[in-house]
PDB file of C-alpha atoms in Angstrom:
ATOM      1  CA  MET A 595     -48.342 -33.503  -1.899  1.00 45.00           C
ATOM      2  CA  LYS A 596     -44.755 -34.699  -1.964  1.00 47.00           C
ATOM      3  CA  ALA A 597     -44.443 -32.570  -5.113  1.00 51.00           C
ATOM      4  CA  ARG A 598     -45.756 -29.526  -3.264  1.00 50.00           C
ATOM      5  CA  ILE A 599     -43.288 -30.129  -0.516  1.00 46.00           C
ATOM      6  CA  LYS A 600     -40.386 -30.587  -2.743  1.00 45.00           C
ATOM      7  CA  HIS A 601     -41.522 -27.065  -4.103  1.00 45.00           C
ATOM      8  CA  LEU A 602     -41.505 -25.351  -1.222  1.00 41.00           C
ATOM      9  CA  TYR A 603     -38.363 -27.008   0.200  1.00 41.00           C
ATOM     10  CA  ASN A 604     -36.321 -25.757  -2.889  1.00 47.00           C
ATOM     11  CA  LYS A 605     -38.118 -22.454  -2.985  1.00 49.00           C
ATOM     12  CA  ILE A 606     -36.849 -21.714   0.686  1.00 45.00           C
ATOM     13  CA  PHE A 607     -33.809 -23.457   0.747  1.00 45.00           C
ATOM     14  CA  PHE A 608     -32.680 -22.816  -3.033  1.00 54.00           C
ATOM     15  CA  THR A 609     -29.155 -21.660  -3.652  1.00 65.00           C
ATOM     16  CA  PRO A 610     -28.152 -20.489  -6.926  1.00 79.00           C
ATOM     17  CA  GLN A 611     -24.848 -21.762  -8.546  1.00 84.00           C
ATOM     18  CA  PRO A 612     -22.164 -18.987  -8.837  1.00 86.00           C
ATOM     19  CA  LEU A 613     -21.155 -17.679 -12.254  1.00 88.00           C
ATOM     20  CA  PRO A 614     -17.750 -19.243 -13.298  1.00 90.00           C
ATOM     21  CA  ALA A 615     -14.661 -17.369 -12.032  1.00 90.00           C
ATOM     22  CA  GLY A 616     -13.115 -15.534 -14.464  1.00 91.00           C
ATOM     23  CA  SER A 617     -12.738 -11.798 -15.679  1.00 91.00           C
ATOM     24  CA  CYS A 618     -14.072  -9.312 -17.780  1.00 92.00           C
ATOM     25  CA  ASN A 619     -14.069  -5.818 -18.788  1.00 92.00           C
ATOM     26  CA  SER A 620     -15.498  -3.188 -20.738  1.00 91.00           C
ATOM     27  CA  ILE A 621     -15.350   0.678 -21.564  1.00 89.00           C
ATOM     28  CA  VAL A 622     -18.349   2.945 -20.471  1.00 84.00           C
ATOM     29  CA  GLU A 623     -18.565   6.414 -21.944  1.00 83.00           C
ATOM     30  CA  ILE A 624     -20.240   8.928 -19.749  1.00 77.00           C
ATOM     31  CA  ASP A 625     -20.483  12.414 -21.300  1.00 74.00           C
ATOM     32  CA  GLY A 626     -17.953  11.254 -23.699  1.00 79.00           C
ATOM     33  CA  LYS A 627     -15.526  10.232 -21.402  1.00 83.00           C
ATOM     34  CA  PRO A 628     -14.566   6.894 -21.664  1.00 85.00           C
ATOM     35  CA  ASN A 629     -14.641   4.660 -17.997  1.00 87.00           C
ATOM     36  CA  ARG A 630     -13.224   1.658 -17.568  1.00 90.00           C
ATOM     37  CA  LEU A 631     -14.691  -1.259 -15.777  1.00 92.00           C
ATOM     38  CA  PHE A 632     -13.068  -4.380 -14.637  1.00 94.00           C
ATOM     39  CA  LEU A 633     -14.451  -7.376 -12.770  1.00 94.00           C
ATOM     40  CA  ARG A 634     -12.910 -10.543 -11.503  1.00 94.00           C
ATOM     41  CA  ILE A 635     -14.983 -13.313 -10.260  1.00 93.00           C
ATOM     42  CA  ASP A 636     -13.760 -15.518  -7.596  1.00 91.00           C
ATOM     43  CA  HIS A 637     -14.508 -19.204  -7.077  1.00 88.00           C
ATOM     44  CA  GLU A 638     -17.368 -18.674  -4.776  1.00 87.00           C
ATOM     45  CA  GLY A 639     -19.083 -16.133  -6.618  1.00 89.00           C
ATOM     46  CA  SER A 640     -18.371 -13.147  -5.022  1.00 89.00           C
ATOM     47  CA  GLY A 641     -16.074 -10.989  -7.124  1.00 91.00           C
ATOM     48  CA  ILE A 642     -14.189  -7.375  -7.122  1.00 91.00           C
ATOM     49  CA  LEU A 643     -15.297  -4.665  -9.646  1.00 92.00           C
ATOM     50  CA  VAL A 644     -12.590  -2.070 -10.238  1.00 92.00           C
ATOM     51  CA  VAL A 645     -13.728   1.183 -11.615  1.00 89.00           C
ATOM     52  CA  ASN A 646     -11.064   3.499 -13.695  1.00 87.00           C
ATOM     53  CA  ALA A 647      -8.090   1.583 -11.748  1.00 86.00           C
ATOM     54  CA  ALA A 648      -8.773   3.691  -8.756  1.00 83.00           C
ATOM     55  CA  THR A 649     -12.051   2.411  -6.784  1.00 84.00           C
ATOM     56  CA  VAL A 650     -12.236  -1.264  -5.843  1.00 86.00           C
ATOM     57  CA  LEU A 651     -15.506  -2.692  -5.024  1.00 87.00           C
ATOM     58  CA  HIS A 652     -15.856  -6.094  -2.869  1.00 88.00           C
ATOM     59  CA  LEU A 653     -19.228  -7.368  -4.205  1.00 90.00           C
ATOM     60  CA  ASN A 654     -21.540 -10.231  -3.043  1.00 89.00           C
ATOM     61  CA  GLN A 655     -22.932 -13.157  -5.567  1.00 90.00           C
ATOM     62  CA  THR A 656     -25.769 -11.159  -6.513  1.00 91.00           C
ATOM     63  CA  ALA A 657     -23.725  -7.832  -6.966  1.00 91.00           C
ATOM     64  CA  THR A 658     -21.434  -9.676  -8.898  1.00 93.00           C
ATOM     65  CA  GLU A 659     -23.761 -11.541 -11.683  1.00 94.00           C
ATOM     66  CA  ILE A 660     -25.354  -7.719 -12.217  1.00 93.00           C
ATOM     67  CA  ALA A 661     -22.080  -6.341 -12.538  1.00 94.00           C
ATOM     68  CA  TYR A 662     -21.093  -9.137 -14.951  1.00 94.00           C
ATOM     69  CA  TYR A 663     -24.234  -8.753 -17.472  1.00 94.00           C
ATOM     70  CA  LEU A 664     -24.022  -4.986 -17.590  1.00 91.00           C
ATOM     71  CA  ILE A 665     -20.124  -5.449 -18.331  1.00 92.00           C
ATOM     72  CA  SER A 666     -21.530  -8.131 -21.176  1.00 92.00           C
ATOM     73  CA  LYS A 667     -24.163  -5.181 -22.360  1.00 91.00           C
ATOM     74  CA  MET A 668     -27.161  -7.366 -21.653  1.00 92.00           C
ATOM     75  CA  ALA A 669     -30.312  -5.935 -22.373  1.00 93.00           C
ATOM     76  CA  MET A 670     -32.025  -4.913 -19.019  1.00 91.00           C
ATOM     77  CA  GLU A 671     -35.154  -7.305 -19.673  1.00 92.00           C
ATOM     78  CA  ASP A 672     -32.454 -10.020 -19.986  1.00 94.00           C
ATOM     79  CA  ILE A 673     -31.009  -9.356 -16.951  1.00 94.00           C
ATOM     80  CA  THR A 674     -34.231  -9.021 -15.164  1.00 93.00           C
ATOM     81  CA  ALA A 675     -35.749 -12.295 -16.399  1.00 93.00           C
ATOM     82  CA  GLU A 676     -32.192 -14.199 -15.139  1.00 93.00           C
ATOM     83  CA  LEU A 677     -32.140 -12.441 -11.980  1.00 93.00           C
ATOM     84  CA  ILE A 678     -35.879 -13.797 -11.597  1.00 93.00           C
ATOM     85  CA  LYS A 679     -34.865 -17.333 -12.626  1.00 90.00           C
ATOM     86  CA  ARG A 680     -31.948 -17.713 -10.306  1.00 89.00           C
ATOM     87  CA  TYR A 681     -33.016 -16.128  -7.182  1.00 89.00           C
ATOM     88  CA  GLN A 682     -36.944 -16.585  -7.481  1.00 89.00           C
ATOM     89  CA  VAL A 683     -37.689 -12.656  -6.933  1.00 91.00           C
ATOM     90  CA  SER A 684     -40.202 -10.432  -8.366  1.00 93.00           C
ATOM     91  CA  ALA A 685     -39.334  -8.282 -11.540  1.00 93.00           C
ATOM     92  CA  GLU A 686     -40.067  -5.017  -9.396  1.00 94.00           C
ATOM     93  CA  THR A 687     -37.151  -6.504  -6.658  1.00 93.00           C
ATOM     94  CA  ALA A 688     -34.885  -7.510  -9.710  1.00 93.00           C
ATOM     95  CA  ASN A 689     -35.461  -4.313 -11.592  1.00 93.00           C
ATOM     96  CA  GLN A 690     -34.758  -2.310  -8.426  1.00 93.00           C
ATOM     97  CA  ASP A 691     -31.816  -4.325  -7.693  1.00 92.00           C
ATOM     98  CA  VAL A 692     -30.104  -3.394 -11.277  1.00 92.00           C
ATOM     99  CA  GLU A 693     -31.107  -0.064 -11.274  1.00 92.00           C
ATOM    100  CA  ASP A 694     -29.526   0.660  -7.772  1.00 91.00           C
ATOM    101  CA  PHE A 695     -26.217  -0.782  -9.023  1.00 91.00           C
ATOM    102  CA  LYS A 696     -26.125   0.902 -12.006  1.00 89.00           C
ATOM    103  CA  LEU A 697     -26.917   4.384 -10.105  1.00 89.00           C
ATOM    104  CA  ARG A 698     -24.098   3.646  -7.774  1.00 87.00           C
ATOM    105  CA  VAL A 699     -21.518   2.365 -10.441  1.00 88.00           C
ATOM    106  CA  ASN A 700     -22.475   5.688 -12.674  1.00 87.00           C
ATOM    107  CA  THR A 701     -21.621   7.814  -9.864  1.00 86.00           C
ATOM    108  CA  LEU A 702     -18.559   6.561  -9.107  1.00 82.00           C
ATOM    109  CA  MET A 703     -17.506   7.031 -12.868  1.00 83.00           C
ATOM    110  CA  GLN A 704     -19.148  10.589 -13.024  1.00 82.00           C
ATOM    111  CA  THR A 705     -17.424  11.641  -9.633  1.00 79.00           C
ATOM    112  CA  PRO A 706     -13.447  10.945  -8.957  1.00 70.00           C
ATOM    113  CA  ASP A 707     -12.641  10.190  -5.530  1.00 70.00           C
ATOM    114  CA  LEU A 708     -16.051  10.004  -3.933  1.00 69.00           C
ATOM    115  CA  ASP A 709     -16.035   7.665  -0.852  1.00 70.00           C
ATOM    116  CA  PRO A 710     -18.774   4.668  -1.848  1.00 66.00           C
ATOM    117  CA  GLU A 711     -19.340   4.490   1.855  1.00 65.00           C
ATOM    118  CA  THR A 712     -19.973   7.975   2.662  1.00 64.00           C
ATOM    119  CA  PHE A 713     -22.082   9.071  -0.304  1.00 56.00           C
ATOM    120  CA  LEU A 714     -23.662   5.981  -1.630  1.00 63.00           C
ATOM    121  CA  ASP A 715     -24.436   3.678   1.176  1.00 65.00           C
ATOM    122  CA  MET A 716     -21.914   1.054   0.418  1.00 61.00           C
ATOM    123  CA  GLU A 717     -20.287  -1.136   3.086  1.00 61.00           C
ATOM    124  CA  ARG A 718     -16.567  -0.505   3.559  1.00 57.00           C
ATOM    125  CA  ALA A 719     -14.653  -3.954   3.523  1.00 55.00           C
ATOM    126  CA  ILE A 720     -11.901  -4.103   5.877  1.00 55.00           C
ATOM    127  CA  ARG A 721      -8.532  -4.657   4.048  1.00 56.00           C
ATOM    128  CA  HIS A 722      -7.331  -8.069   3.536  1.00 52.00           C
ATOM    129  CA  SER A 723     -10.202  -9.436   5.112  1.00 54.00           C
ATOM    130  CA  SER A 724     -10.840 -11.697   2.594  1.00 59.00           C
ATOM    131  CA  GLU A 725      -8.847 -13.859   0.354  1.00 66.00           C
ATOM    132  CA  GLN A 726      -7.819 -12.607  -3.299  1.00 71.00           C
ATOM    133  CA  ASN A 727      -5.817 -15.126  -5.595  1.00 77.00           C
ATOM    134  CA  ALA A 728      -4.287 -12.034  -7.322  1.00 84.00           C
ATOM    135  CA  PRO A 729      -3.295  -8.284  -6.579  1.00 89.00           C
ATOM    136  CA  VAL A 730      -5.340  -5.667  -8.695  1.00 90.00           C
ATOM    137  CA  ARG A 731      -2.032  -3.635  -9.652  1.00 93.00           C
ATOM    138  CA  LEU A 732       1.489  -4.928 -10.967  1.00 95.00           C
ATOM    139  CA  ASP A 733       4.284  -2.814 -10.619  1.00 95.00           C
ATOM    140  CA  CYS A 734       6.994  -3.667 -13.762  1.00 96.00           C
ATOM    141  CA  ALA A 735      10.347  -2.255 -12.868  1.00 93.00           C
ATOM    142  CA  LEU A 736      11.671  -2.355 -16.789  1.00 93.00           C
ATOM    143  CA  THR A 737      14.947  -1.136 -16.249  1.00 90.00           C
ATOM    144  CA  TYR A 738      17.186   0.120 -13.231  1.00 86.00           C
ATOM    145  CA  GLN A 739      18.762   2.374 -15.516  1.00 84.00           C
ATOM    146  CA  ILE A 740      18.771   5.801 -14.503  1.00 81.00           C
ATOM    147  CA  PRO A 741      19.088   9.301 -16.704  1.00 78.00           C
ATOM    148  CA  SER A 742      23.080  10.189 -17.105  1.00 74.00           C
ATOM    149  CA  GLY A 743      23.802  13.158 -14.748  1.00 62.00           C
ATOM    150  CA  SER A 744      21.652  12.311 -11.784  1.00 64.00           C
ATOM    151  CA  ALA A 745      22.684  12.291  -8.358  1.00 60.00           C
ATOM    152  CA  ASP A 746      24.104   8.719  -7.168  1.00 61.00           C
ATOM    153  CA  ILE A 747      21.296   8.456  -4.363  1.00 61.00           C
ATOM    154  CA  PHE A 748      18.934   7.832  -7.016  1.00 59.00           C
ATOM    155  CA  THR A 749      20.932   4.925  -8.221  1.00 63.00           C
ATOM    156  CA  PRO A 750      19.374   1.926  -7.596  1.00 62.00           C
ATOM    157  CA  MET A 751      21.264  -1.255  -6.170  1.00 62.00           C
ATOM    158  CA  THR A 752      21.760  -3.799  -8.490  1.00 64.00           C
ATOM    159  CA  ARG A 753      19.171  -6.702  -8.521  1.00 67.00           C
ATOM    160  CA  VAL A 754      19.429  -8.263 -11.600  1.00 71.00           C
ATOM    161  CA  GLU A 755      21.820  -9.199 -13.959  1.00 77.00           C
ATOM    162  CA  ARG A 756      20.014  -8.444 -17.145  1.00 83.00           C
ATOM    163  CA  SER A 757      16.856  -6.303 -18.349  1.00 87.00           C
ATOM    164  CA  LEU A 758      14.084  -8.456 -19.691  1.00 94.00           C
ATOM    165  CA  GLU A 759      13.465  -8.418 -23.464  1.00 96.00           C
ATOM    166  CA  THR A 760      10.261  -6.906 -24.749  1.00 97.00           C
ATOM    167  CA  THR A 761       8.947 -10.515 -25.520  1.00 98.00           C
ATOM    168  CA  GLU A 762       9.511 -11.377 -21.853  1.00 98.00           C
ATOM    169  CA  TRP A 763       7.815  -8.882 -20.569  1.00 97.00           C
ATOM    170  CA  LYS A 764       4.774  -9.518 -22.828  1.00 98.00           C
ATOM    171  CA  LYS A 765       4.467 -12.735 -21.317  1.00 98.00           C
ATOM    172  CA  ILE A 766       4.647 -11.273 -18.205  1.00 97.00           C
ATOM    173  CA  LEU A 767       1.443  -8.854 -19.017  1.00 97.00           C
ATOM    174  CA  SER A 768       0.036 -11.843 -20.883  1.00 97.00           C
ATOM    175  CA  GLU A 769       0.285 -13.601 -17.693  1.00 96.00           C
ATOM    176  CA  ALA A 770      -1.200 -11.197 -15.473  1.00 95.00           C
ATOM    177  CA  TRP A 771      -4.145 -10.669 -17.054  1.00 94.00           C
ATOM    178  CA  GLU A 772      -4.828 -14.356 -16.996  1.00 92.00           C
ATOM    179  CA  TRP A 773      -4.422 -14.282 -13.423  1.00 91.00           C
ATOM    180  CA  GLY A 774      -6.693 -11.069 -13.442  1.00 91.00           C
ATOM    181  CA  ILE A 775      -4.602  -8.004 -12.715  1.00 93.00           C
ATOM    182  CA  PRO A 776      -6.120  -5.412 -14.248  1.00 93.00           C
ATOM    183  CA  HIS A 777      -3.858  -2.342 -13.815  1.00 94.00           C
ATOM    184  CA  VAL A 778      -0.248  -2.527 -14.364  1.00 96.00           C
ATOM    185  CA  VAL A 779       1.950   0.247 -13.615  1.00 96.00           C
ATOM    186  CA  PHE A 780       5.756   0.895 -15.615  1.00 96.00           C
ATOM    187  CA  THR A 781       8.478   2.011 -13.110  1.00 93.00           C
ATOM    188  CA  GLY A 782      11.993   1.647 -12.956  1.00 85.00           C
ATOM    189  CA  GLY A 783      14.911   3.064 -12.584  1.00 84.00           C
ATOM    190  CA  GLU A 784      13.718   5.437 -15.154  1.00 91.00           C
ATOM    191  CA  PRO A 785      11.243   3.658 -17.511  1.00 94.00           C
ATOM    192  CA  THR A 786      11.468   6.127 -20.363  1.00 94.00           C
ATOM    193  CA  LEU A 787      14.787   4.870 -21.105  1.00 92.00           C
ATOM    194  CA  ARG A 788      13.349   2.000 -22.444  1.00 93.00           C
ATOM    195  CA  PRO A 789      13.075   1.986 -26.227  1.00 94.00           C
ATOM    196  CA  ASP A 790      10.064  -0.399 -26.258  1.00 96.00           C
ATOM    197  CA  LEU A 791       7.740   1.603 -23.647  1.00 96.00           C
ATOM    198  CA  SER A 792       5.316   2.699 -26.014  1.00 95.00           C
ATOM    199  CA  GLU A 793       5.259  -0.609 -27.324  1.00 96.00           C
ATOM    200  CA  LEU A 794       4.507  -2.307 -24.146  1.00 97.00           C
ATOM    201  CA  ILE A 795       1.670   0.359 -23.097  1.00 96.00           C
ATOM    202  CA  GLN A 796       0.283  -0.509 -26.251  1.00 96.00           C
ATOM    203  CA  TYR A 797       0.565  -4.303 -25.476  1.00 97.00           C
ATOM    204  CA  ALA A 798      -1.168  -4.043 -22.086  1.00 96.00           C
ATOM    205  CA  GLU A 799      -3.921  -1.867 -23.625  1.00 92.00           C
ATOM    206  CA  SER A 800      -4.586  -4.346 -26.000  1.00 93.00           C
ATOM    207  CA  LEU A 801      -5.361  -6.864 -23.255  1.00 93.00           C
ATOM    208  CA  GLY A 802      -7.539  -4.876 -21.619  1.00 91.00           C
ATOM    209  CA  GLN A 803      -5.086  -3.423 -18.624  1.00 92.00           C
ATOM    210  CA  VAL A 804      -5.093   0.203 -17.570  1.00 91.00           C
ATOM    211  CA  THR A 805      -1.733   1.422 -17.926  1.00 93.00           C
ATOM    212  CA  GLY A 806       0.238   3.727 -15.586  1.00 93.00           C
ATOM    213  CA  LEU A 807       3.661   5.101 -15.689  1.00 94.00           C
ATOM    214  CA  ILE A 808       6.269   6.438 -12.879  1.00 93.00           C
ATOM    215  CA  THR A 809       8.915   8.216 -14.267  1.00 92.00           C
ATOM    216  CA  ASP A 810      10.684  11.668 -13.313  1.00 88.00           C
ATOM    217  CA  GLY A 811       9.587  13.056 -16.258  1.00 87.00           C
ATOM    218  CA  PHE A 812      12.613  14.087 -17.897  1.00 83.00           C
ATOM    219  CA  ARG A 813      11.878  12.915 -21.500  1.00 89.00           C
ATOM    220  CA  LEU A 814       8.132  14.059 -21.288  1.00 90.00           C
ATOM    221  CA  ALA A 815       9.860  17.538 -22.165  1.00 90.00           C
ATOM    222  CA  GLU A 816      10.083  16.149 -25.831  1.00 92.00           C
ATOM    223  CA  LYS A 817       6.623  16.894 -27.685  1.00 93.00           C
ATOM    224  CA  ASP A 818       7.510  13.636 -30.216  1.00 93.00           C
ATOM    225  CA  TYR A 819       7.874  11.264 -27.320  1.00 92.00           C
ATOM    226  CA  LEU A 820       4.936  12.349 -25.130  1.00 92.00           C
ATOM    227  CA  VAL A 821       2.752  12.499 -28.259  1.00 93.00           C
ATOM    228  CA  ASP A 822       3.842   8.728 -28.964  1.00 91.00           C
ATOM    229  CA  LEU A 823       3.081   7.685 -25.303  1.00 90.00           C
ATOM    230  CA  LEU A 824      -0.364   9.392 -25.179  1.00 89.00           C
ATOM    231  CA  ASN A 825      -1.118   7.732 -28.698  1.00 89.00           C
ATOM    232  CA  SER A 826       0.008   4.545 -26.773  1.00 88.00           C
ATOM    233  CA  GLY A 827      -2.659   4.146 -24.504  1.00 76.00           C
TER     234      GLY A 827
END
């Protein structure tokens, strides 16, 4: 009798332990186009999913786990088995939850600028309504130099005594990745004046970060330089 009562109590009040805090990422191809997914799990088990460095989804614990299993490329039957075990739900419910989540994420990857709230029946999170241990984007001012001949109005104020070396920027990028920052934008001044820009892009991409560039574009007219940048990431 005691065993039956204990089983019933555990079933009603059962709360699965959240996944360990951390981050993971994956590249998913749809119609031959690569799509970048980044998941950051917080200490309470909820998380954020960043789709192509453009759409940020705030996920509850269950959705975070499904996202983690999908990014880890776990087989569908294994995901279902894990959800049944952890949440004590039926196979039908587990399968439906996974399929619904996959459909929403695939739609976001296939349709740029789609509003998840309007078209996918996703609830919008109020900005800054939840605490985040790190931002989702880091802007890196590689240099305050500007092209010669530019108007004085575009000259940045002197803010630093020296530019950081390549190794120092790589350390910053590594620490940003460890903190769970998936998106890095290189800016300045004019970042294309840095001779190591391609190297830094390659390094950030090798970590798993999505990189962006804010530039006036004057060096992009140089064909070889443009090809080098594109090949970097």
